[in-house]
Amino acid sequence: MKKLIAALTLTLAFTISLNAQIKKSTTAEEVTEIKEMASVEESKKEIASVEKSKKYAEELSAYLGLNDTQNQDFYRLFEQKNRTLEDKNISVERRKEVSRIIEAKIRASLDANQIEKLEKNPELFKRLIN
């Protein structure tokens, strides 16, 4: 009788430890899958940021007649702005500061005639800096 109870106890002990190991490997697979999905979402956001930056730079170039070098410079500026503003933890004060900095950089990059022309289209100007 003692041997039967001991054998039953050992069988249950091995079964429980085997199930625990299987659950850990499944959990590791789920974690890997979740990380892959997060990576896909992050890359989608990055693609959207790049597309939005290109659109803004092309709009500005078309409106003001900028050359390719200036277009690339503004593309990088808008890409930096979009990535900064995508952060969900950014405060309202920081957003305002980023908008102020972007406006200053746009004004520093353009001549007086281009700035005047851009200010005549406040909708475009506001979209570019916010």
Tab-separated table of N, CA, C and O in Angstrom:
chain	number	residue	atom	x	y	z
A	1	MET	N	0.817	-1.178	0.000
A	1	MET	CA	0.000	0.000	0.000
A	1	MET	C	0.871	1.256	0.000
A	1	MET	O	0.557	2.214	-0.719
A	2	LYS	N	1.944	1.233	0.803
A	2	LYS	CA	2.847	2.373	0.862
A	2	LYS	C	3.489	2.602	-0.507
A	2	LYS	O	3.671	3.738	-0.937
A	3	LYS	N	3.848	1.498	-1.171
A	3	LYS	CA	4.477	1.621	-2.482
A	3	LYS	C	3.499	2.192	-3.511
A	3	LYS	O	3.872	2.974	-4.371
A	4	LEU	N	2.259	1.819	-3.410
A	4	LEU	CA	1.247	2.324	-4.324
A	4	LEU	C	1.042	3.827	-4.144
A	4	LEU	O	0.973	4.588	-5.112
A	5	ILE	N	0.988	4.286	-2.916
A	5	ILE	CA	0.830	5.714	-2.624
A	5	ILE	C	2.070	6.487	-3.086
A	5	ILE	O	1.963	7.563	-3.665
A	6	ALA	N	3.254	5.924	-2.860
A	6	ALA	CA	4.490	6.573	-3.292
A	6	ALA	C	4.540	6.679	-4.816
A	6	ALA	O	4.921	7.728	-5.368
A	7	ALA	N	4.151	5.622	-5.511
A	7	ALA	CA	4.156	5.634	-6.976
A	7	ALA	C	3.143	6.657	-7.505
A	7	ALA	O	3.416	7.395	-8.462
A	8	LEU	N	1.977	6.720	-6.899
A	8	LEU	CA	0.955	7.679	-7.297
A	8	LEU	C	1.439	9.113	-7.054
A	8	LEU	O	1.254	9.994	-7.905
A	9	THR	N	2.079	9.360	-5.933
A	9	THR	CA	2.615	10.689	-5.605
A	9	THR	C	3.685	11.094	-6.604
A	9	THR	O	3.699	12.234	-7.089
A	10	LEU	N	4.609	10.192	-6.931
A	10	LEU	CA	5.658	10.496	-7.898
A	10	LEU	C	5.065	10.776	-9.282
A	10	LEU	O	5.504	11.691	-9.985
A	11	THR	N	4.077	10.019	-9.683
A	11	THR	CA	3.435	10.217	-10.982
A	11	THR	C	2.789	11.592	-11.048
A	11	THR	O	2.939	12.324	-12.036
A	12	LEU	N	2.078	11.972	-10.003
A	12	LEU	CA	1.448	13.286	-9.972
A	12	LEU	C	2.490	14.402	-9.960
A	12	LEU	O	2.305	15.445	-10.604
A	13	ALA	N	3.569	14.219	-9.236
A	13	ALA	CA	4.620	15.233	-9.164
A	13	ALA	C	5.238	15.464	-10.540
A	13	ALA	O	5.458	16.608	-10.956
A	14	PHE	N	5.535	14.393	-11.267
A	14	PHE	CA	6.115	14.538	-12.602
A	14	PHE	C	5.124	15.162	-13.580
A	14	PHE	O	5.486	15.959	-14.436
A	15	THR	N	3.861	14.826	-13.451
A	15	THR	CA	2.839	15.381	-14.332
A	15	THR	C	2.708	16.881	-14.119
A	15	THR	O	2.619	17.653	-15.081
A	16	ILE	N	2.693	17.317	-12.872
A	16	ILE	CA	2.572	18.745	-12.556
A	16	ILE	C	3.786	19.503	-13.068
A	16	ILE	O	3.658	20.567	-13.671
A	17	SER	N	4.987	18.998	-12.855
A	17	SER	CA	6.182	19.700	-13.322
A	17	SER	C	6.234	19.735	-14.847
A	17	SER	O	6.679	20.709	-15.437
A	18	LEU	N	5.763	18.695	-15.509
A	18	LEU	CA	5.724	18.668	-16.966
A	18	LEU	C	4.751	19.724	-17.492
A	18	LEU	O	5.062	20.450	-18.428
A	19	ASN	N	3.590	19.857	-16.872
A	19	ASN	CA	2.617	20.873	-17.281
A	19	ASN	C	3.158	22.282	-17.048
A	19	ASN	O	2.910	23.181	-17.837
A	20	ALA	N	3.874	22.481	-15.971
A	20	ALA	CA	4.445	23.793	-15.683
A	20	ALA	C	5.448	24.178	-16.759
A	20	ALA	O	5.502	25.332	-17.192
A	21	GLN	N	6.251	23.245	-17.226
A	21	GLN	CA	7.216	23.535	-18.267
A	21	GLN	C	6.527	23.849	-19.594
A	21	GLN	O	6.938	24.730	-20.326
A	22	ILE	N	5.479	23.156	-19.906
A	22	ILE	CA	4.758	23.411	-21.149
A	22	ILE	C	4.143	24.805	-21.114
A	22	ILE	O	4.197	25.545	-22.082
A	23	LYS	N	3.595	25.212	-20.007
A	23	LYS	CA	2.991	26.530	-19.900
A	23	LYS	C	4.035	27.631	-20.059
A	23	LYS	O	3.769	28.645	-20.674
A	24	LYS	N	5.229	27.433	-19.542
A	24	LYS	CA	6.274	28.437	-19.682
A	24	LYS	C	6.662	28.621	-21.138
A	24	LYS	O	6.849	29.731	-21.600
A	25	SER	N	6.778	27.568	-21.887
A	25	SER	CA	7.149	27.703	-23.296
A	25	SER	C	6.033	28.373	-24.087
A	25	SER	O	6.288	29.160	-24.975
A	26	THR	N	4.800	28.097	-23.767
A	26	THR	CA	3.684	28.758	-24.427
A	26	THR	C	3.698	30.244	-24.105
A	26	THR	O	3.495	31.072	-24.983
A	27	THR	N	3.982	30.596	-22.883
A	27	THR	CA	4.043	31.984	-22.482
A	27	THR	C	5.169	32.700	-23.227
A	27	THR	O	5.001	33.823	-23.671
A	28	ALA	N	6.296	32.040	-23.386
A	28	ALA	CA	7.406	32.640	-24.114
A	28	ALA	C	7.025	32.880	-25.574
A	28	ALA	O	7.371	33.908	-26.155
A	29	GLU	N	6.284	31.949	-26.160
A	29	GLU	CA	5.830	32.129	-27.534
A	29	GLU	C	4.856	33.301	-27.636
A	29	GLU	O	4.900	34.089	-28.577
A	30	GLU	N	3.978	33.432	-26.662
A	30	GLU	CA	3.023	34.532	-26.666
A	30	GLU	C	3.742	35.866	-26.530
A	30	GLU	O	3.379	36.838	-27.193
A	31	VAL	N	4.752	35.918	-25.676
A	31	VAL	CA	5.520	37.148	-25.492
A	31	VAL	C	6.202	37.527	-26.799
A	31	VAL	O	6.196	38.691	-27.210
A	32	THR	N	6.775	36.557	-27.482
A	32	THR	CA	7.415	36.815	-28.758
A	32	THR	C	6.413	37.344	-29.773
A	32	THR	O	6.686	38.298	-30.502
A	33	GLU	N	5.227	36.757	-29.795
A	33	GLU	CA	4.182	37.193	-30.719
A	33	GLU	C	3.736	38.615	-30.403
A	33	GLU	O	3.533	39.433	-31.309
A	34	ILE	N	3.600	38.934	-29.139
A	34	ILE	CA	3.190	40.286	-28.731
A	34	ILE	C	4.254	41.299	-29.132
A	34	ILE	O	3.946	42.383	-29.628
A	35	LYS	N	5.520	40.946	-28.941
A	35	LYS	CA	6.601	41.849	-29.332
A	35	LYS	C	6.606	42.087	-30.834
A	35	LYS	O	6.845	43.196	-31.296
A	36	GLU	N	6.338	41.045	-31.608
A	36	GLU	CA	6.296	41.185	-33.065
A	36	GLU	C	5.144	42.103	-33.479
A	36	GLU	O	5.302	42.943	-34.356
A	37	MET	N	3.988	41.953	-32.825
A	37	MET	CA	2.846	42.808	-33.149
A	37	MET	C	3.134	44.261	-32.781
A	37	MET	O	2.778	45.174	-33.521
A	38	ALA	N	3.803	44.476	-31.654
A	38	ALA	CA	4.163	45.837	-31.255
A	38	ALA	C	5.149	46.434	-32.245
A	38	ALA	O	5.068	47.624	-32.580
A	39	SER	N	6.064	45.619	-32.729
A	39	SER	CA	7.031	46.084	-33.718
A	39	SER	C	6.341	46.477	-35.010
A	39	SER	O	6.679	47.484	-35.633
A	40	VAL	N	5.352	45.709	-35.412
A	40	VAL	CA	4.589	46.027	-36.628
A	40	VAL	C	3.838	47.335	-36.447
A	40	VAL	O	3.832	48.194	-37.335
A	41	GLU	N	3.214	47.529	-35.296
A	41	GLU	CA	2.484	48.765	-35.027
A	41	GLU	C	3.434	49.964	-35.038
A	41	GLU	O	3.108	51.019	-35.568
A	42	GLU	N	4.606	49.785	-34.446
A	42	GLU	CA	5.593	50.859	-34.406
A	42	GLU	C	6.066	51.217	-35.809
A	42	GLU	O	6.211	52.386	-36.148
A	43	SER	N	6.282	50.211	-36.635
A	43	SER	CA	6.726	50.490	-37.999
A	43	SER	C	5.616	51.159	-38.807
A	43	SER	O	5.886	51.992	-39.664
A	44	LYS	N	4.353	50.828	-38.539
A	44	LYS	CA	3.238	51.501	-39.210
A	44	LYS	C	3.217	52.986	-38.838
A	44	LYS	O	2.981	53.839	-39.688
A	45	LYS	N	3.447	53.282	-37.556
A	45	LYS	CA	3.477	54.674	-37.119
A	45	LYS	C	4.632	55.413	-37.778
A	45	LYS	O	4.500	56.570	-38.169
A	46	GLU	N	5.769	54.736	-37.890
A	46	GLU	CA	6.937	55.357	-38.502
A	46	GLU	C	6.666	55.651	-39.975
A	46	GLU	O	7.019	56.721	-40.473
A	47	ILE	N	6.018	54.734	-40.662
A	47	ILE	CA	5.685	54.944	-42.078
A	47	ILE	C	4.718	56.118	-42.210
A	47	ILE	O	4.877	56.965	-43.092
A	48	ALA	N	3.738	56.184	-41.333
A	48	ALA	CA	2.787	57.297	-41.368
A	48	ALA	C	3.499	58.621	-41.114
A	48	ALA	O	3.199	59.630	-41.761
A	49	SER	N	4.455	58.623	-40.195
A	49	SER	CA	5.220	59.824	-39.887
A	49	SER	C	6.034	60.268	-41.094
A	49	SER	O	6.093	61.449	-41.421
A	50	VAL	N	6.656	59.318	-41.775
A	50	VAL	CA	7.469	59.627	-42.951
A	50	VAL	C	6.591	60.182	-44.074
A	50	VAL	O	6.935	61.179	-44.710
A	51	GLU	N	5.442	59.543	-44.300
A	51	GLU	CA	4.535	60.006	-45.352
A	51	GLU	C	4.008	61.407	-45.057
A	51	GLU	O	3.919	62.246	-45.955
A	52	LYS	N	3.662	61.648	-43.799
A	52	LYS	CA	3.162	62.962	-43.421
A	52	LYS	C	4.250	64.020	-43.600
A	52	LYS	O	3.988	65.115	-44.095
A	53	SER	N	5.480	63.675	-43.253
A	53	SER	CA	6.599	64.609	-43.395
A	53	SER	C	6.851	64.936	-44.859
A	53	SER	O	7.081	66.093	-45.219
A	54	LYS	N	6.820	63.914	-45.712
A	54	LYS	CA	7.006	64.149	-47.153
A	54	LYS	C	5.900	65.039	-47.702
A	54	LYS	O	6.154	65.950	-48.498
A	55	LYS	N	4.682	64.783	-47.261
A	55	LYS	CA	3.540	65.573	-47.736
A	55	LYS	C	3.711	67.039	-47.348
A	55	LYS	O	3.521	67.929	-48.177
A	56	TYR	N	4.082	67.304	-46.106
A	56	TYR	CA	4.268	68.682	-45.649
A	56	TYR	C	5.392	69.369	-46.419
A	56	TYR	O	5.267	70.521	-46.823
A	57	ALA	N	6.501	68.667	-46.607
A	57	ALA	CA	7.637	69.256	-47.315
A	57	ALA	C	7.275	69.551	-48.769
A	57	ALA	O	7.638	70.601	-49.306
A	58	GLU	N	6.545	68.635	-49.400
A	58	GLU	CA	6.142	68.857	-50.789
A	58	GLU	C	5.141	70.004	-50.907
A	58	GLU	O	5.201	70.794	-51.861
A	59	GLU	N	4.223	70.106	-49.955
A	59	GLU	CA	3.266	71.220	-49.963
A	59	GLU	C	3.990	72.551	-49.861
A	59	GLU	O	3.705	73.480	-50.615
A	60	LEU	N	4.925	72.627	-48.928
A	60	LEU	CA	5.677	73.863	-48.723
A	60	LEU	C	6.518	74.179	-49.949
A	60	LEU	O	6.570	75.331	-50.394
A	61	SER	N	7.171	73.172	-50.517
A	61	SER	CA	8.004	73.377	-51.705
A	61	SER	C	7.176	73.845	-52.896
A	61	SER	O	7.586	74.741	-53.636
A	62	ALA	N	6.019	73.237	-53.077
A	62	ALA	CA	5.158	73.627	-54.192
A	62	ALA	C	4.630	75.047	-54.011
A	62	ALA	O	4.565	75.825	-54.966
A	63	TYR	N	4.281	75.394	-52.803
A	63	TYR	CA	3.702	76.717	-52.542
A	63	TYR	C	4.745	77.825	-52.675
A	63	TYR	O	4.462	78.886	-53.214
A	64	LEU	N	5.971	77.555	-52.182
A	64	LEU	CA	7.001	78.594	-52.182
A	64	LEU	C	8.017	78.439	-53.310
A	64	LEU	O	8.864	79.308	-53.487
A	65	GLY	N	7.980	77.338	-54.039
A	65	GLY	CA	8.936	77.123	-55.116
A	65	GLY	C	10.345	76.870	-54.609
A	65	GLY	O	11.311	77.471	-55.085
A	66	LEU	N	10.477	75.968	-53.644
A	66	LEU	CA	11.789	75.664	-53.056
A	66	LEU	C	12.561	74.686	-53.929
A	66	LEU	O	11.983	73.909	-54.678
A	67	ASN	N	13.891	74.697	-53.791
A	67	ASN	CA	14.715	73.740	-54.538
A	67	ASN	C	14.777	72.408	-53.793
A	67	ASN	O	14.251	72.273	-52.684
A	68	ASP	N	15.416	71.416	-54.404
A	68	ASP	CA	15.454	70.064	-53.827
A	68	ASP	C	16.157	70.017	-52.475
A	68	ASP	O	15.739	69.281	-51.579
A	69	THR	N	17.220	70.783	-52.332
A	69	THR	CA	17.954	70.791	-51.060
A	69	THR	C	17.079	71.315	-49.930
A	69	THR	O	17.030	70.729	-48.846
A	70	GLN	N	16.393	72.405	-50.191
A	70	GLN	CA	15.498	72.959	-49.184
A	70	GLN	C	14.350	71.998	-48.888
A	70	GLN	O	13.940	71.853	-47.730
A	71	ASN	N	13.858	71.334	-49.918
A	71	ASN	CA	12.792	70.353	-49.735
A	71	ASN	C	13.251	69.238	-48.804
A	71	ASN	O	12.526	68.843	-47.888
A	72	GLN	N	14.452	68.710	-48.999
A	72	GLN	CA	14.990	67.657	-48.139
A	72	GLN	C	15.196	68.169	-46.711
A	72	GLN	O	14.935	67.448	-45.742
A	73	ASP	N	15.661	69.406	-46.581
A	73	ASP	CA	15.848	69.982	-45.240
A	73	ASP	C	14.524	70.081	-44.493
A	73	ASP	O	14.434	69.729	-43.309
A	74	PHE	N	13.500	70.546	-45.181
A	74	PHE	CA	12.196	70.658	-44.540
A	74	PHE	C	11.587	69.283	-44.265
A	74	PHE	O	10.915	69.089	-43.252
A	75	TYR	N	11.859	68.327	-45.139
A	75	TYR	CA	11.394	66.955	-44.895
A	75	TYR	C	11.970	66.439	-43.572
A	75	TYR	O	11.246	65.896	-42.739
A	76	ARG	N	13.256	66.605	-43.372
A	76	ARG	CA	13.888	66.145	-42.121
A	76	ARG	C	13.341	66.905	-40.909
A	76	ARG	O	13.139	66.326	-39.842
A	77	LEU	N	13.110	68.195	-41.079
A	77	LEU	CA	12.548	68.994	-39.989
A	77	LEU	C	11.155	68.495	-39.605
A	77	LEU	O	10.863	68.291	-38.421
A	78	PHE	N	10.310	68.257	-40.600
A	78	PHE	CA	8.955	67.794	-40.313
A	78	PHE	C	8.944	66.360	-39.781
A	78	PHE	O	8.104	66.001	-38.960
A	79	GLU	N	9.890	65.557	-40.221
A	79	GLU	CA	9.989	64.194	-39.696
A	79	GLU	C	10.358	64.224	-38.212
A	79	GLU	O	9.770	63.508	-37.400
A	80	GLN	N	11.298	65.074	-37.854
A	80	GLN	CA	11.670	65.231	-36.444
A	80	GLN	C	10.481	65.724	-35.631
A	80	GLN	O	10.202	65.220	-34.540
A	81	LYS	N	9.742	66.693	-36.182
A	81	LYS	CA	8.569	67.228	-35.482
A	81	LYS	C	7.526	66.140	-35.264
A	81	LYS	O	7.009	65.976	-34.152
A	82	ASN	N	7.223	65.376	-36.307
A	82	ASN	CA	6.189	64.344	-36.201
A	82	ASN	C	6.584	63.256	-35.212
A	82	ASN	O	5.744	62.784	-34.438
A	83	ARG	N	7.827	62.852	-35.216
A	83	ARG	CA	8.262	61.828	-34.265
A	83	ARG	C	8.199	62.336	-32.829
A	83	ARG	O	7.836	61.596	-31.920
A	84	THR	N	8.539	63.601	-32.644
A	84	THR	CA	8.481	64.172	-31.299
A	84	THR	C	7.034	64.267	-30.818
A	84	THR	O	6.724	63.916	-29.681
A	85	LEU	N	6.149	64.707	-31.692
A	85	LEU	CA	4.751	64.896	-31.301
A	85	LEU	C	3.969	63.582	-31.207
A	85	LEU	O	2.893	63.558	-30.625
A	86	GLU	N	4.494	62.489	-31.768
A	86	GLU	CA	3.824	61.188	-31.665
A	86	GLU	C	3.896	60.604	-30.264
A	86	GLU	O	3.085	59.762	-29.901
A	87	ASP	N	4.856	61.056	-29.480
A	87	ASP	CA	5.020	60.540	-28.126
A	87	ASP	C	3.781	60.874	-27.302
A	87	ASP	O	3.382	62.032	-27.198
A	88	LYS	N	3.162	59.843	-26.739
A	88	LYS	CA	1.924	60.039	-25.981
A	88	LYS	C	2.180	60.656	-24.606
A	88	LYS	O	1.269	61.192	-23.989
A	89	ASN	N	3.399	60.582	-24.125
A	89	ASN	CA	3.715	61.095	-22.801
A	89	ASN	C	4.167	62.555	-22.824
A	89	ASN	O	4.514	63.097	-21.789
A	90	ILE	N	4.148	63.187	-23.977
A	90	ILE	CA	4.631	64.554	-24.091
A	90	ILE	C	3.603	65.518	-23.487
A	90	ILE	O	2.397	65.362	-23.668
A	91	SER	N	4.091	66.493	-22.763
A	91	SER	CA	3.198	67.450	-22.102
A	91	SER	C	2.741	68.526	-23.083
A	91	SER	O	3.313	68.707	-24.162
A	92	VAL	N	1.716	69.265	-22.685
A	92	VAL	CA	1.174	70.338	-23.512
A	92	VAL	C	2.219	71.436	-23.689
A	92	VAL	O	2.378	71.992	-24.781
A	93	GLU	N	2.954	71.727	-22.621
A	93	GLU	CA	3.991	72.754	-22.701
A	93	GLU	C	5.075	72.360	-23.689
A	93	GLU	O	5.569	73.182	-24.457
A	94	ARG	N	5.434	71.083	-23.691
A	94	ARG	CA	6.463	70.598	-24.612
A	94	ARG	C	5.956	70.672	-26.058
A	94	ARG	O	6.712	71.024	-26.965
A	95	ARG	N	4.692	70.359	-26.274
A	95	ARG	CA	4.115	70.470	-27.621
A	95	ARG	C	4.173	71.911	-28.119
A	95	ARG	O	4.504	72.165	-29.276
A	96	LYS	N	3.825	72.850	-27.252
A	96	LYS	CA	3.878	74.260	-27.627
A	96	LYS	C	5.302	74.680	-27.942
A	96	LYS	O	5.548	75.430	-28.881
A	97	GLU	N	6.244	74.190	-27.156
A	97	GLU	CA	7.652	74.519	-27.371
A	97	GLU	C	8.153	73.947	-28.695
A	97	GLU	O	8.881	74.610	-29.433
A	98	VAL	N	7.760	72.726	-29.014
A	98	VAL	CA	8.147	72.116	-30.296
A	98	VAL	C	7.572	72.939	-31.452
A	98	VAL	O	8.281	73.219	-32.428
A	99	SER	N	6.325	73.369	-31.341
A	99	SER	CA	5.708	74.190	-32.389
A	99	SER	C	6.447	75.514	-32.550
A	99	SER	O	6.678	75.977	-33.672
A	100	ARG	N	6.830	76.115	-31.436
A	100	ARG	CA	7.570	77.381	-31.477
A	100	ARG	C	8.924	77.189	-32.156
A	100	ARG	O	9.341	78.000	-32.982
A	101	ILE	N	9.600	76.095	-31.832
A	101	ILE	CA	10.915	75.816	-32.418
A	101	ILE	C	10.795	75.562	-33.920
A	101	ILE	O	11.599	76.059	-34.712
A	102	ILE	N	9.774	74.796	-34.321
A	102	ILE	CA	9.563	74.511	-35.741
A	102	ILE	C	9.292	75.808	-36.493
A	102	ILE	O	9.838	76.039	-37.579
A	103	GLU	N	8.473	76.678	-35.916
A	103	GLU	CA	8.191	77.963	-36.559
A	103	GLU	C	9.468	78.784	-36.706
A	103	GLU	O	9.725	79.366	-37.766
A	104	ALA	N	10.290	78.806	-35.671
A	104	ALA	CA	11.546	79.562	-35.737
A	104	ALA	C	12.477	78.992	-36.808
A	104	ALA	O	13.133	79.745	-37.542
A	105	LYS	N	12.533	77.679	-36.920
A	105	LYS	CA	13.400	77.060	-37.924
A	105	LYS	C	12.889	77.331	-39.336
A	105	LYS	O	13.687	77.543	-40.253
A	106	ILE	N	11.580	77.328	-39.517
A	106	ILE	CA	11.019	77.645	-40.835
A	106	ILE	C	11.356	79.082	-41.201
A	106	ILE	O	11.807	79.368	-42.320
A	107	ARG	N	11.156	79.999	-40.251
A	107	ARG	CA	11.448	81.409	-40.514
A	107	ARG	C	12.936	81.633	-40.800
A	107	ARG	O	13.296	82.447	-41.640
A	108	ALA	N	13.793	80.897	-40.116
A	108	ALA	CA	15.238	81.056	-40.325
A	108	ALA	C	15.673	80.495	-41.676
A	108	ALA	O	16.674	80.953	-42.243
A	109	SER	N	14.938	79.542	-42.207
A	109	SER	CA	15.329	78.891	-43.461
A	109	SER	C	14.824	79.613	-44.705
A	109	SER	O	15.306	79.344	-45.800
A	110	LEU	N	13.860	80.484	-44.549
A	110	LEU	CA	13.259	81.154	-45.698
A	110	LEU	C	13.664	82.620	-45.751
A	110	LEU	O	14.001	83.221	-44.722
A	111	ASP	N	13.615	83.199	-46.958
A	111	ASP	CA	13.890	84.628	-47.070
A	111	ASP	C	12.612	85.420	-46.778
A	111	ASP	O	11.538	84.854	-46.599
A	112	ALA	N	12.719	86.733	-46.756
A	112	ALA	CA	11.601	87.595	-46.351
A	112	ALA	C	10.389	87.445	-47.279
A	112	ALA	O	9.243	87.414	-46.815
A	113	ASN	N	10.633	87.341	-48.583
A	113	ASN	CA	9.513	87.200	-49.526
A	113	ASN	C	8.776	85.882	-49.313
A	113	ASN	O	7.543	85.836	-49.377
A	114	GLN	N	9.515	84.818	-49.077
A	114	GLN	CA	8.891	83.512	-48.859
A	114	GLN	C	8.110	83.492	-47.551
A	114	GLN	O	7.019	82.922	-47.485
A	115	ILE	N	8.639	84.121	-46.519
A	115	ILE	CA	7.936	84.186	-45.236
A	115	ILE	C	6.638	84.966	-45.391
A	115	ILE	O	5.581	84.558	-44.895
A	116	GLU	N	6.711	86.071	-46.104
A	116	GLU	CA	5.524	86.887	-46.330
A	116	GLU	C	4.454	86.097	-47.095
A	116	GLU	O	3.270	86.128	-46.743
A	117	LYS	N	4.888	85.362	-48.111
A	117	LYS	CA	3.956	84.552	-48.889
A	117	LYS	C	3.345	83.446	-48.031
A	117	LYS	O	2.141	83.172	-48.115
A	118	LEU	N	4.156	82.825	-47.174
A	118	LEU	CA	3.671	81.757	-46.299
A	118	LEU	C	2.688	82.302	-45.267
A	118	LEU	O	1.686	81.655	-44.956
A	119	GLU	N	2.942	83.500	-44.753
A	119	GLU	CA	2.041	84.100	-43.772
A	119	GLU	C	0.688	84.472	-44.389
A	119	GLU	O	-0.308	84.580	-43.681
A	120	LYS	N	0.649	84.645	-45.703
A	120	LYS	CA	-0.615	84.940	-46.379
A	120	LYS	C	-1.510	83.707	-46.469
A	120	LYS	O	-2.688	83.825	-46.756
A	121	ASN	N	-0.933	82.549	-46.225
A	121	ASN	CA	-1.702	81.298	-46.192
A	121	ASN	C	-1.624	80.732	-44.762
A	121	ASN	O	-0.872	79.802	-44.486
A	122	PRO	N	-2.413	81.306	-43.830
A	122	PRO	CA	-2.305	80.892	-42.417
A	122	PRO	C	-2.705	79.439	-42.184
A	122	PRO	O	-2.196	78.800	-41.251
A	123	GLU	N	-3.573	78.896	-43.017
A	123	GLU	CA	-3.987	77.504	-42.858
A	123	GLU	C	-2.795	76.563	-43.066
A	123	GLU	O	-2.554	75.652	-42.264
A	124	LEU	N	-2.044	76.785	-44.138
A	124	LEU	CA	-0.857	75.967	-44.414
A	124	LEU	C	0.191	76.165	-43.325
A	124	LEU	O	0.766	75.196	-42.818
A	125	PHE	N	0.423	77.404	-42.950
A	125	PHE	CA	1.447	77.714	-41.946
A	125	PHE	C	1.123	77.049	-40.616
A	125	PHE	O	1.982	76.446	-39.971
A	126	LYS	N	-0.139	77.126	-40.202
A	126	LYS	CA	-0.556	76.514	-38.936
A	126	LYS	C	-0.404	75.006	-38.992
A	126	LYS	O	0.040	74.370	-38.029
A	127	ARG	N	-0.770	74.396	-40.120
A	127	ARG	CA	-0.651	72.931	-40.280
A	127	ARG	C	0.817	72.490	-40.201
A	127	ARG	O	1.126	71.447	-39.661
A	128	LEU	N	1.699	73.310	-40.751
A	128	LEU	CA	3.121	72.945	-40.749
A	128	LEU	C	3.743	73.016	-39.368
A	128	LEU	O	4.597	72.196	-39.018
A	129	ILE	N	3.332	73.965	-38.557
A	129	ILE	CA	3.983	74.133	-37.253
A	129	ILE	C	3.297	73.364	-36.136
A	129	ILE	O	3.884	73.132	-35.096
A	130	ASN	N	2.044	72.947	-36.321
A	130	ASN	CA	1.343	72.203	-35.262
A	130	ASN	C	1.280	70.746	-35.548
A	130	ASN	O	1.293	70.229	-36.553
